[in-house]
Coordinates of C-alpha atoms in Angstrom, one line a residue:
M1188 CA 29.8 -20.7 -48.2
K1189 CA 29.4 -22.9 -51.2
F1190 CA 28.8 -20.2 -53.8
G1191 CA 29.6 -16.5 -54.4
K1192 CA 32.7 -14.5 -53.7
S1193 CA 35.1 -14.8 -50.9
V1194 CA 33.8 -11.6 -49.3
C1195 CA 30.2 -11.4 -48.1
I1196 CA 28.4 -8.1 -47.6
I1197 CA 25.7 -8.0 -44.9
N1198 CA 23.2 -5.2 -45.5
V1199 CA 21.0 -4.5 -42.5
G1200 CA 18.5 -1.8 -43.1
G1201 CA 20.9 0.1 -45.4
T1202 CA 24.0 -0.3 -43.2
K1203 CA 26.6 -2.6 -44.8
Y1204 CA 29.1 -4.9 -43.1
A1205 CA 31.8 -6.8 -45.0
F1206 CA 33.0 -10.2 -43.7
S1207 CA 35.1 -13.1 -45.1
K1208 CA 33.7 -16.6 -45.6
D1209 CA 35.8 -17.8 -42.6
V1210 CA 34.3 -15.2 -40.3
I1211 CA 30.8 -16.0 -41.5
K1212 CA 31.3 -19.6 -40.8
D1213 CA 32.0 -19.0 -37.0
F1214 CA 30.0 -15.9 -36.6
P1215 CA 28.4 -15.6 -33.1
L1216 CA 25.0 -14.7 -34.5
R1217 CA 23.2 -17.9 -35.6
R1218 CA 21.3 -16.3 -38.4
V1219 CA 24.4 -15.0 -40.0
S1220 CA 26.4 -18.2 -39.6
R1221 CA 23.6 -20.1 -41.3
L1222 CA 24.5 -18.4 -44.5
H1223 CA 27.7 -20.5 -44.7
N1224 CA 25.7 -23.7 -45.1
C1225 CA 23.4 -22.4 -47.8
A1226 CA 23.9 -24.3 -51.1
S1227 CA 21.4 -22.4 -53.3
E1228 CA 19.8 -19.0 -53.6
S1229 CA 16.5 -20.4 -52.4
E1230 CA 18.1 -21.5 -49.2
V1231 CA 19.7 -18.1 -48.8
L1232 CA 16.3 -16.4 -49.2
E1233 CA 15.0 -18.5 -46.3
V1234 CA 17.6 -16.8 -44.1
C1235 CA 17.6 -13.2 -45.4
D1236 CA 15.1 -11.0 -47.2
D1237 CA 17.0 -10.5 -50.5
Y1238 CA 20.3 -11.5 -52.2
D1239 CA 22.4 -9.9 -54.9
R1240 CA 24.5 -12.5 -56.6
E1241 CA 26.8 -10.1 -58.4
R1242 CA 27.9 -8.2 -55.3
N1243 CA 27.4 -11.2 -53.0
E1244 CA 25.3 -9.0 -50.8
F1245 CA 22.7 -10.3 -48.3
F1246 CA 19.9 -7.9 -47.4
F1247 CA 18.1 -8.0 -44.0
D1248 CA 15.1 -5.8 -43.6
R1249 CA 15.7 -5.2 -39.9
H1250 CA 16.5 -2.3 -37.5
S1251 CA 19.9 -1.1 -38.4
E1252 CA 20.6 0.7 -35.2
A1253 CA 19.6 -2.3 -33.1
F1254 CA 22.0 -4.5 -35.2
G1255 CA 24.7 -1.9 -34.6
F1256 CA 24.4 -2.5 -30.8
I1257 CA 24.3 -6.3 -31.4
M1258 CA 27.6 -5.9 -33.4
L1259 CA 29.0 -4.1 -30.4
Y1260 CA 28.1 -7.2 -28.4
V1261 CA 29.9 -9.4 -31.0
K1262 CA 33.0 -7.2 -30.7
Y1263 CA 33.1 -6.4 -27.0
G1264 CA 30.9 -9.0 -25.3
K1265 CA 28.5 -6.6 -23.7
L1266 CA 24.9 -6.2 -24.9
R1267 CA 22.7 -3.3 -23.8
F1268 CA 19.4 -1.7 -25.1
V1269 CA 19.3 0.9 -27.7
P1270 CA 18.4 4.3 -26.2
Q1271 CA 14.9 5.5 -27.0
M1272 CA 13.9 2.1 -28.3
C1273 CA 11.2 -0.2 -26.9
E1274 CA 12.7 -3.1 -24.9
L1275 CA 10.4 -5.6 -26.5
S1276 CA 11.3 -4.4 -30.0
F1277 CA 15.0 -4.8 -29.3
Y1278 CA 14.3 -8.2 -27.8
N1279 CA 12.6 -9.2 -31.0
E1280 CA 15.7 -8.1 -32.9
M1281 CA 17.8 -10.2 -30.5
I1282 CA 15.7 -13.3 -31.1
Y1283 CA 15.8 -12.8 -34.9
W1284 CA 19.6 -12.8 -34.9
G1285 CA 19.8 -15.8 -32.5
L1286 CA 20.4 -14.1 -29.1
E1287 CA 18.6 -14.7 -25.8
S1288 CA 17.8 -12.5 -22.9
S1289 CA 20.7 -14.0 -20.9
H1290 CA 23.1 -12.3 -23.2
L1291 CA 21.9 -8.9 -21.9
E1292 CA 23.7 -7.1 -19.1
F1293 CA 22.0 -7.5 -15.7
C1294 CA 20.5 -4.0 -15.6
C1295 CA 18.9 -4.5 -19.0
Q1296 CA 17.7 -7.9 -18.1
R1297 CA 15.7 -6.4 -15.2
R1298 CA 14.3 -3.8 -17.5
L1299 CA 13.2 -6.5 -19.9
D1300 CA 11.7 -8.6 -17.2
D1301 CA 9.7 -5.6 -15.9
R1302 CA 8.4 -4.8 -19.4
M1303 CA 7.5 -8.3 -20.2
S1304 CA 5.6 -8.7 -16.9
D1305 CA 3.6 -5.6 -17.7
T1306 CA 2.6 -7.0 -21.1
Y1307 CA 2.3 -10.7 -20.0
T1308 CA -1.5 -10.5 -19.8
H1309 CA -1.6 -9.0 -23.3
F1310 CA 0.3 -11.9 -24.8
T1311 CA -1.6 -14.6 -22.9
E1312 CA -4.9 -13.2 -23.9
E1313 CA -3.9 -13.1 -27.5
D1314 CA -2.9 -16.7 -27.3
H1315 CA -6.2 -17.6 -25.6
K1316 CA -8.0 -15.8 -28.4
K1317 CA -6.2 -17.8 -31.0
E1318 CA -6.9 -21.0 -29.2
D1319 CA -10.6 -20.0 -28.9
E1320 CA -10.7 -19.2 -32.6
S1321 CA -9.2 -22.5 -33.6
R1322 CA -11.6 -24.4 -31.3
A1323 CA -14.5 -22.5 -32.7
Q1324 CA -13.4 -23.4 -36.2
E1325 CA -13.2 -27.0 -35.3
K1326 CA -16.6 -27.0 -33.7
G1327 CA -18.0 -25.2 -36.8
R1328 CA -16.8 -28.1 -38.9
V1329 CA -19.1 -30.4 -37.0
G1330 CA -22.0 -28.0 -37.0
A1331 CA -21.8 -26.8 -33.4
K1332 CA -20.3 -23.4 -33.9
K1333 CA -23.4 -21.5 -32.7
D1334 CA -23.6 -23.5 -29.5
A1335 CA -20.0 -22.9 -28.8
K1336 CA -20.4 -19.1 -29.3
W1337 CA -23.4 -19.1 -27.0
L1338 CA -21.5 -21.0 -24.3
E1339 CA -18.5 -18.8 -24.6
R1340 CA -20.7 -15.7 -24.3
M1341 CA -22.4 -17.1 -21.2
R1342 CA -19.0 -18.0 -19.7
R1343 CA -17.6 -14.5 -20.2
T1344 CA -20.8 -13.0 -18.8
F1345 CA -20.5 -14.9 -15.5
E1346 CA -16.7 -15.1 -15.2
E1347 CA -15.6 -11.6 -16.5
P1348 CA -17.6 -8.8 -15.0
T1349 CA -16.3 -6.2 -17.5
S1350 CA -16.8 -8.2 -20.6
S1351 CA -20.2 -6.9 -21.5
V1352 CA -23.1 -4.8 -20.3
A1353 CA -25.0 -7.9 -19.1
A1354 CA -21.9 -9.0 -17.2
Q1355 CA -21.7 -5.7 -15.4
I1356 CA -25.4 -5.8 -14.5
L1357 CA -25.0 -9.4 -13.2
A1358 CA -21.9 -8.4 -11.2
S1359 CA -23.7 -5.5 -9.6
V1360 CA -26.6 -7.7 -8.6
S1361 CA -24.2 -10.2 -7.1
V1362 CA -22.4 -7.5 -5.1
I1363 CA -25.8 -6.3 -3.8
F1364 CA -26.7 -9.8 -2.6
V1365 CA -23.2 -10.2 -0.9
I1366 CA -23.7 -6.9 0.9
V1367 CA -27.3 -7.8 2.0
S1368 CA -26.2 -11.2 3.2
M1369 CA -23.3 -9.8 5.2
V1370 CA -25.5 -7.2 6.9
I1371 CA -28.0 -9.9 7.9
L1372 CA -25.1 -12.1 9.2
C1373 CA -23.8 -9.2 11.3
A1374 CA -27.2 -8.2 12.6
S1375 CA -28.0 -11.8 13.7
T1376 CA -25.2 -11.5 16.3
L1377 CA -26.7 -8.4 18.0
P1378 CA -28.2 -9.0 21.5
D1379 CA -31.6 -7.5 20.4
W1380 CA -31.8 -10.1 17.6
K1381 CA -33.0 -12.8 20.0
T1382 CA -35.7 -10.5 21.5
A1383 CA -37.0 -9.3 18.2
E1384 CA -40.4 -10.3 17.0
S1385 CA -40.8 -13.6 15.3
N1386 CA -42.1 -12.1 12.0
V1387 CA -39.0 -9.8 11.7
V1388 CA -36.7 -12.7 12.2
E1389 CA -38.7 -14.7 9.7
E1390 CA -38.3 -11.9 7.1
H1391 CA -34.6 -11.9 7.6
R1392 CA -34.4 -15.6 7.2
I1393 CA -36.3 -15.4 3.9
I1394 CA -33.9 -12.7 2.6
E1395 CA -31.0 -14.9 3.7
A1396 CA -32.5 -17.8 1.8
V1397 CA -33.0 -15.7 -1.3
C1398 CA -29.3 -14.6 -1.2
I1399 CA -28.2 -18.2 -0.8
G1400 CA -30.4 -19.2 -3.7
W1401 CA -28.8 -16.6 -5.9
F1402 CA -25.3 -17.7 -5.0
T1403 CA -26.2 -21.3 -5.6
A1404 CA -27.7 -20.6 -9.0
E1405 CA -24.8 -18.5 -10.0
C1406 CA -22.3 -21.2 -9.0
I1407 CA -24.2 -23.9 -10.9
V1408 CA -24.5 -21.9 -14.1
R1409 CA -20.8 -21.0 -14.0
F1410 CA -20.0 -24.7 -13.5
I1411 CA -22.2 -25.7 -16.5
V1412 CA -20.8 -23.2 -18.9
S1413 CA -17.1 -23.7 -17.9
K1414 CA -14.8 -25.2 -20.4
D1415 CA -12.8 -27.5 -18.0
K1416 CA -14.9 -28.8 -15.1
C1417 CA -11.9 -30.0 -13.2
E1418 CA -10.1 -26.7 -13.6
F1419 CA -13.3 -25.0 -12.4
V1420 CA -13.4 -27.0 -9.2
R1421 CA -9.7 -26.3 -8.5
R1422 CA -9.9 -22.5 -8.7
P1423 CA -9.6 -20.7 -5.4
L1424 CA -12.5 -18.4 -5.8
N1425 CA -14.8 -21.3 -6.7
I1426 CA -13.7 -23.2 -3.6
I1427 CA -14.5 -20.1 -1.5
D1428 CA -17.9 -20.0 -3.1
L1429 CA -18.5 -23.6 -2.1
L1430 CA -17.3 -22.9 1.4
A1431 CA -19.7 -20.0 1.7
I1432 CA -22.7 -21.8 0.4
T1433 CA -22.4 -25.3 2.0
P1434 CA -22.7 -24.2 5.7
Y1435 CA -26.2 -22.8 5.1
Y1436 CA -27.5 -26.1 3.7
I1437 CA -25.8 -28.0 6.5
S1438 CA -27.3 -25.8 9.2
V1439 CA -30.7 -26.0 7.6
T1440 CA -30.5 -29.8 7.4
M1441 CA -29.4 -30.0 11.1
T1442 CA -32.2 -27.7 12.1
V1443 CA -34.8 -29.9 10.3
L1444 CA -33.3 -33.0 11.9
T1445 CA -32.8 -31.7 15.5
G1446 CA -35.7 -29.3 15.8
E1447 CA -35.8 -25.5 15.9
N1448 CA -35.8 -25.1 19.7
S1449 CA -33.7 -28.1 20.6
Q1450 CA -30.7 -27.8 22.9
L1451 CA -28.4 -28.6 20.1
Q1452 CA -29.8 -25.8 18.0
R1453 CA -29.4 -23.3 20.9
A1454 CA -26.0 -24.2 22.1
G1455 CA -24.5 -26.4 19.4
V1456 CA -20.9 -25.3 18.6
T1457 CA -21.0 -26.9 15.2
L1458 CA -23.9 -24.8 14.0
R1459 CA -22.4 -21.6 15.3
V1460 CA -19.1 -22.4 13.5
L1461 CA -21.0 -23.2 10.3
R1462 CA -22.9 -20.0 10.5
M1463 CA -19.7 -17.9 11.0
M1464 CA -18.2 -19.6 7.9
R1465 CA -20.6 -17.6 5.8
I1466 CA -18.2 -14.7 6.4
F1467 CA -16.5 -16.2 3.3
W1468 CA -19.2 -14.4 1.3
V1469 CA -17.2 -11.2 1.6
I1470 CA -14.3 -12.8 -0.4
K1471 CA -16.8 -13.2 -3.3
L1472 CA -16.2 -9.5 -3.8
A1473 CA -12.8 -10.3 -5.2
R1474 CA -14.5 -11.5 -8.3
H1475 CA -15.7 -7.9 -9.0
F1476 CA -13.0 -5.7 -7.5
L1477 CA -9.5 -5.2 -8.9
G1478 CA -7.9 -4.4 -5.6
L1479 CA -8.8 -7.7 -4.0
Q1480 CA -7.8 -9.6 -7.1
T1481 CA -4.4 -7.8 -7.0
L1482 CA -4.0 -8.7 -3.3
G1483 CA -4.7 -12.4 -4.0
L1484 CA -2.4 -12.6 -7.0
T1485 CA 0.4 -10.8 -5.1
L1486 CA 0.1 -13.3 -2.2
R1487 CA 0.2 -16.2 -4.7
R1488 CA 3.3 -14.9 -6.4
C1489 CA 5.1 -13.8 -3.3
Y1490 CA 4.7 -16.9 -1.2
R1491 CA 8.5 -17.3 -1.0
E1492 CA 8.9 -13.8 0.4
M1493 CA 6.0 -14.5 2.8
V1494 CA 7.7 -17.7 4.0
M1495 CA 11.0 -15.8 4.4
L1496 CA 9.2 -13.1 6.5
L1497 CA 7.7 -15.8 8.7
V1498 CA 11.1 -17.5 9.2
F1499 CA 12.6 -14.1 10.2
I1500 CA 9.8 -13.6 12.8
C1501 CA 10.1 -17.1 14.2
V1502 CA 13.9 -16.9 14.6
A1503 CA 13.6 -13.5 16.3
M1504 CA 10.9 -14.8 18.6
A1505 CA 13.0 -17.8 19.6
I1506 CA 16.1 -15.6 20.4
F1507 CA 14.4 -12.6 22.0
G1508 CA 11.9 -14.8 23.8
A1509 CA 14.5 -16.9 25.5
L1510 CA 16.6 -13.8 26.5
A1511 CA 13.6 -11.9 27.8
Q1512 CA 12.5 -14.9 30.0
L1513 CA 16.1 -15.1 31.3
L1514 CA 16.5 -11.4 32.1
E1515 CA 13.0 -10.8 33.5
H1516 CA 12.4 -14.1 35.4
G1517 CA 15.1 -16.6 35.1
L1518 CA 17.8 -14.7 37.0
D1519 CA 15.6 -14.0 40.0
L1520 CA 13.0 -16.7 40.5
E1521 CA 11.5 -15.2 43.7
S1522 CA 11.0 -11.5 42.7
G1523 CA 11.1 -12.0 38.9
N1524 CA 8.5 -10.7 36.5
E1525 CA 5.7 -13.3 36.4
D1526 CA 4.6 -12.2 33.0
Y1527 CA 7.8 -13.7 31.6
A1528 CA 7.5 -16.9 33.6
S1529 CA 7.9 -19.0 30.4
I1530 CA 9.4 -18.7 27.0
P1531 CA 6.0 -18.9 25.2
S1532 CA 4.7 -16.0 27.3
A1533 CA 7.8 -14.0 26.4
C1534 CA 7.3 -14.9 22.7
W1535 CA 3.9 -13.2 22.8
W1536 CA 5.7 -10.0 24.1
V1537 CA 8.3 -10.4 21.3
I1538 CA 5.7 -10.6 18.5
I1539 CA 3.7 -7.5 19.7
S1540 CA 6.9 -5.6 20.2
M1541 CA 8.4 -6.5 16.8
T1542 CA 5.2 -5.5 15.0
T1543 CA 5.2 -2.2 17.1
V1544 CA 1.7 -3.0 18.4
G1545 CA 2.4 -2.8 22.1
Y1546 CA -0.8 -3.8 23.9
G1547 CA 0.8 -2.9 27.2
D1548 CA -0.5 -6.1 28.9
M1549 CA 3.2 -7.1 29.7
Y1550 CA 6.4 -5.1 29.6
P1551 CA 9.9 -5.5 31.0
I1552 CA 10.7 -3.9 34.4
T1553 CA 14.5 -4.5 34.6
V1554 CA 17.1 -2.4 32.9
P1555 CA 18.6 -5.3 30.9
G1556 CA 15.0 -6.3 29.9
R1557 CA 14.2 -2.8 28.7
V1558 CA 17.4 -2.6 26.7
L1559 CA 16.5 -5.9 25.1
G1560 CA 13.0 -4.5 24.4
G1561 CA 14.5 -1.6 22.5
L1562 CA 16.7 -4.0 20.4
C1563 CA 13.6 -6.2 19.8
V1564 CA 11.6 -3.2 18.4
V1565 CA 14.4 -2.0 16.2
S1566 CA 15.1 -5.5 14.9
G1567 CA 11.4 -6.0 14.2
I1568 CA 11.3 -2.9 12.1
V1569 CA 14.4 -4.0 10.1
L1570 CA 13.3 -7.6 9.6
L1571 CA 9.8 -6.7 8.5
A1572 CA 11.0 -4.1 6.1
L1573 CA 13.5 -6.4 4.2
P1574 CA 10.9 -8.5 2.3
I1575 CA 8.4 -5.7 1.9
T1576 CA 10.3 -4.2 -1.1
F1577 CA 9.9 -7.4 -3.1
I1578 CA 6.2 -7.7 -2.1
Y1579 CA 5.6 -4.1 -3.1
H1580 CA 7.1 -4.5 -6.6
S1581 CA 5.1 -7.6 -7.1
F1582 CA 2.0 -5.9 -6.0
V1583 CA 2.6 -3.1 -8.5
Q1584 CA 3.2 -5.5 -11.4
C1585 CA 0.1 -7.5 -10.5
Y1586 CA -2.0 -4.4 -10.4
H1587 CA -0.8 -3.2 -13.8
E1588 CA -1.5 -6.7 -15.3
L1589 CA -5.0 -6.8 -14.0
K1590 CA -5.6 -3.2 -14.9
F1591 CA -4.4 -3.9 -18.4
R1592 CA -6.8 -6.9 -18.7
S1593 CA -9.7 -4.8 -17.3
A1594 CA -8.9 -2.0 -19.9
R1595 CA -9.0 -4.5 -22.7
C1596 CA -12.4 -5.8 -21.5
S1597 CA -13.7 -2.3 -21.1
R1598 CA -12.8 -1.5 -24.7
S1599 CA -14.7 -4.5 -25.9
L1600 CA -17.5 -3.4 -23.6
S1601 CA -17.6 0.0 -25.2
T1602 CA -17.7 -1.5 -28.7
E1603 CA -20.6 -3.7 -27.7
F1604 CA -22.5 -0.8 -26.1
L1605 CA -22.1 1.3 -29.3
N1606 CA -23.2 -1.6 -31.5

């Protein structure tokens, strides 16, 4: 240090520590070691909150107990959380003194990761709000602030069902249309549907057209008010909406071109496939229900675990399938079990055994085959249970994140309703 006495006093929240200049120079905490290079009192005040020149005392208005645990890390090399203190608050103290999460012990790192994942949505939403405010200010400078607010309100109404009363009403109407369209789709496959009167069928077709019109209008409006058109097209839910709407227009176009009673219309495989693709309408409910959103987010975050589970099943199918084919059919070709005549057939038995479904369409008849079947079932239970723990924890975290976001929107909804 280029000024003051040879002994420096560090005062953190009323707790004082005395160090020599040489210790300060090589101190493990970056904020403390920066004091050595300060050449003036103004530079010192950029590092600490106050400075007493007479006693050469540096005051930091920080949590004294947290700093005590950080000093234990400096002395012993192990950093743990302060009991009865918020993990995020202690992490802020760590960042202030120049430490990172990697300095924590492994158990405390897991606690910090869980806590940060629970509050991730909160931080990201605050950042988005700041970005939106800055963008609104920039647009206000050019005289388009009112238009920006109107577009933002429209976007939140269509994209966030819990953001306002109007958004909830719109979401309820959309859910009703989804349910009606699914009922009509299921009813159209009944045997009595073809023998129904023409006026009844015509009414159902009109209702179906109204539902498709609603979905189309909703998708077009959300595309118009979206901030980033490219990002809108890449979103999975929007792709599903497109897959659910497009088959109807294709089938209508082919009906007009080929005729209502033509052979292609009655037996065309393409039209039947397109019609069944409307089952994607039910996935539109994910936009309005927290459970389906949690499931989708969990699958997206746990794709590695899902791939690992698939690899486990494939390896087990290859091993047990080959052994089952050998024990049930390969050793005795004349009187062997014909259900296990090939390894692919045996793999079907393996997959229904490992998942404990057991259709009963094929089963081993030899003693070695039955022993192998028992091992296959036990192995299936163990292999399927291994990745489930990771998927479960991810599901809980995703649920809390989405629930927290929904709670924040509900609070803003209550405020709007009272106003």
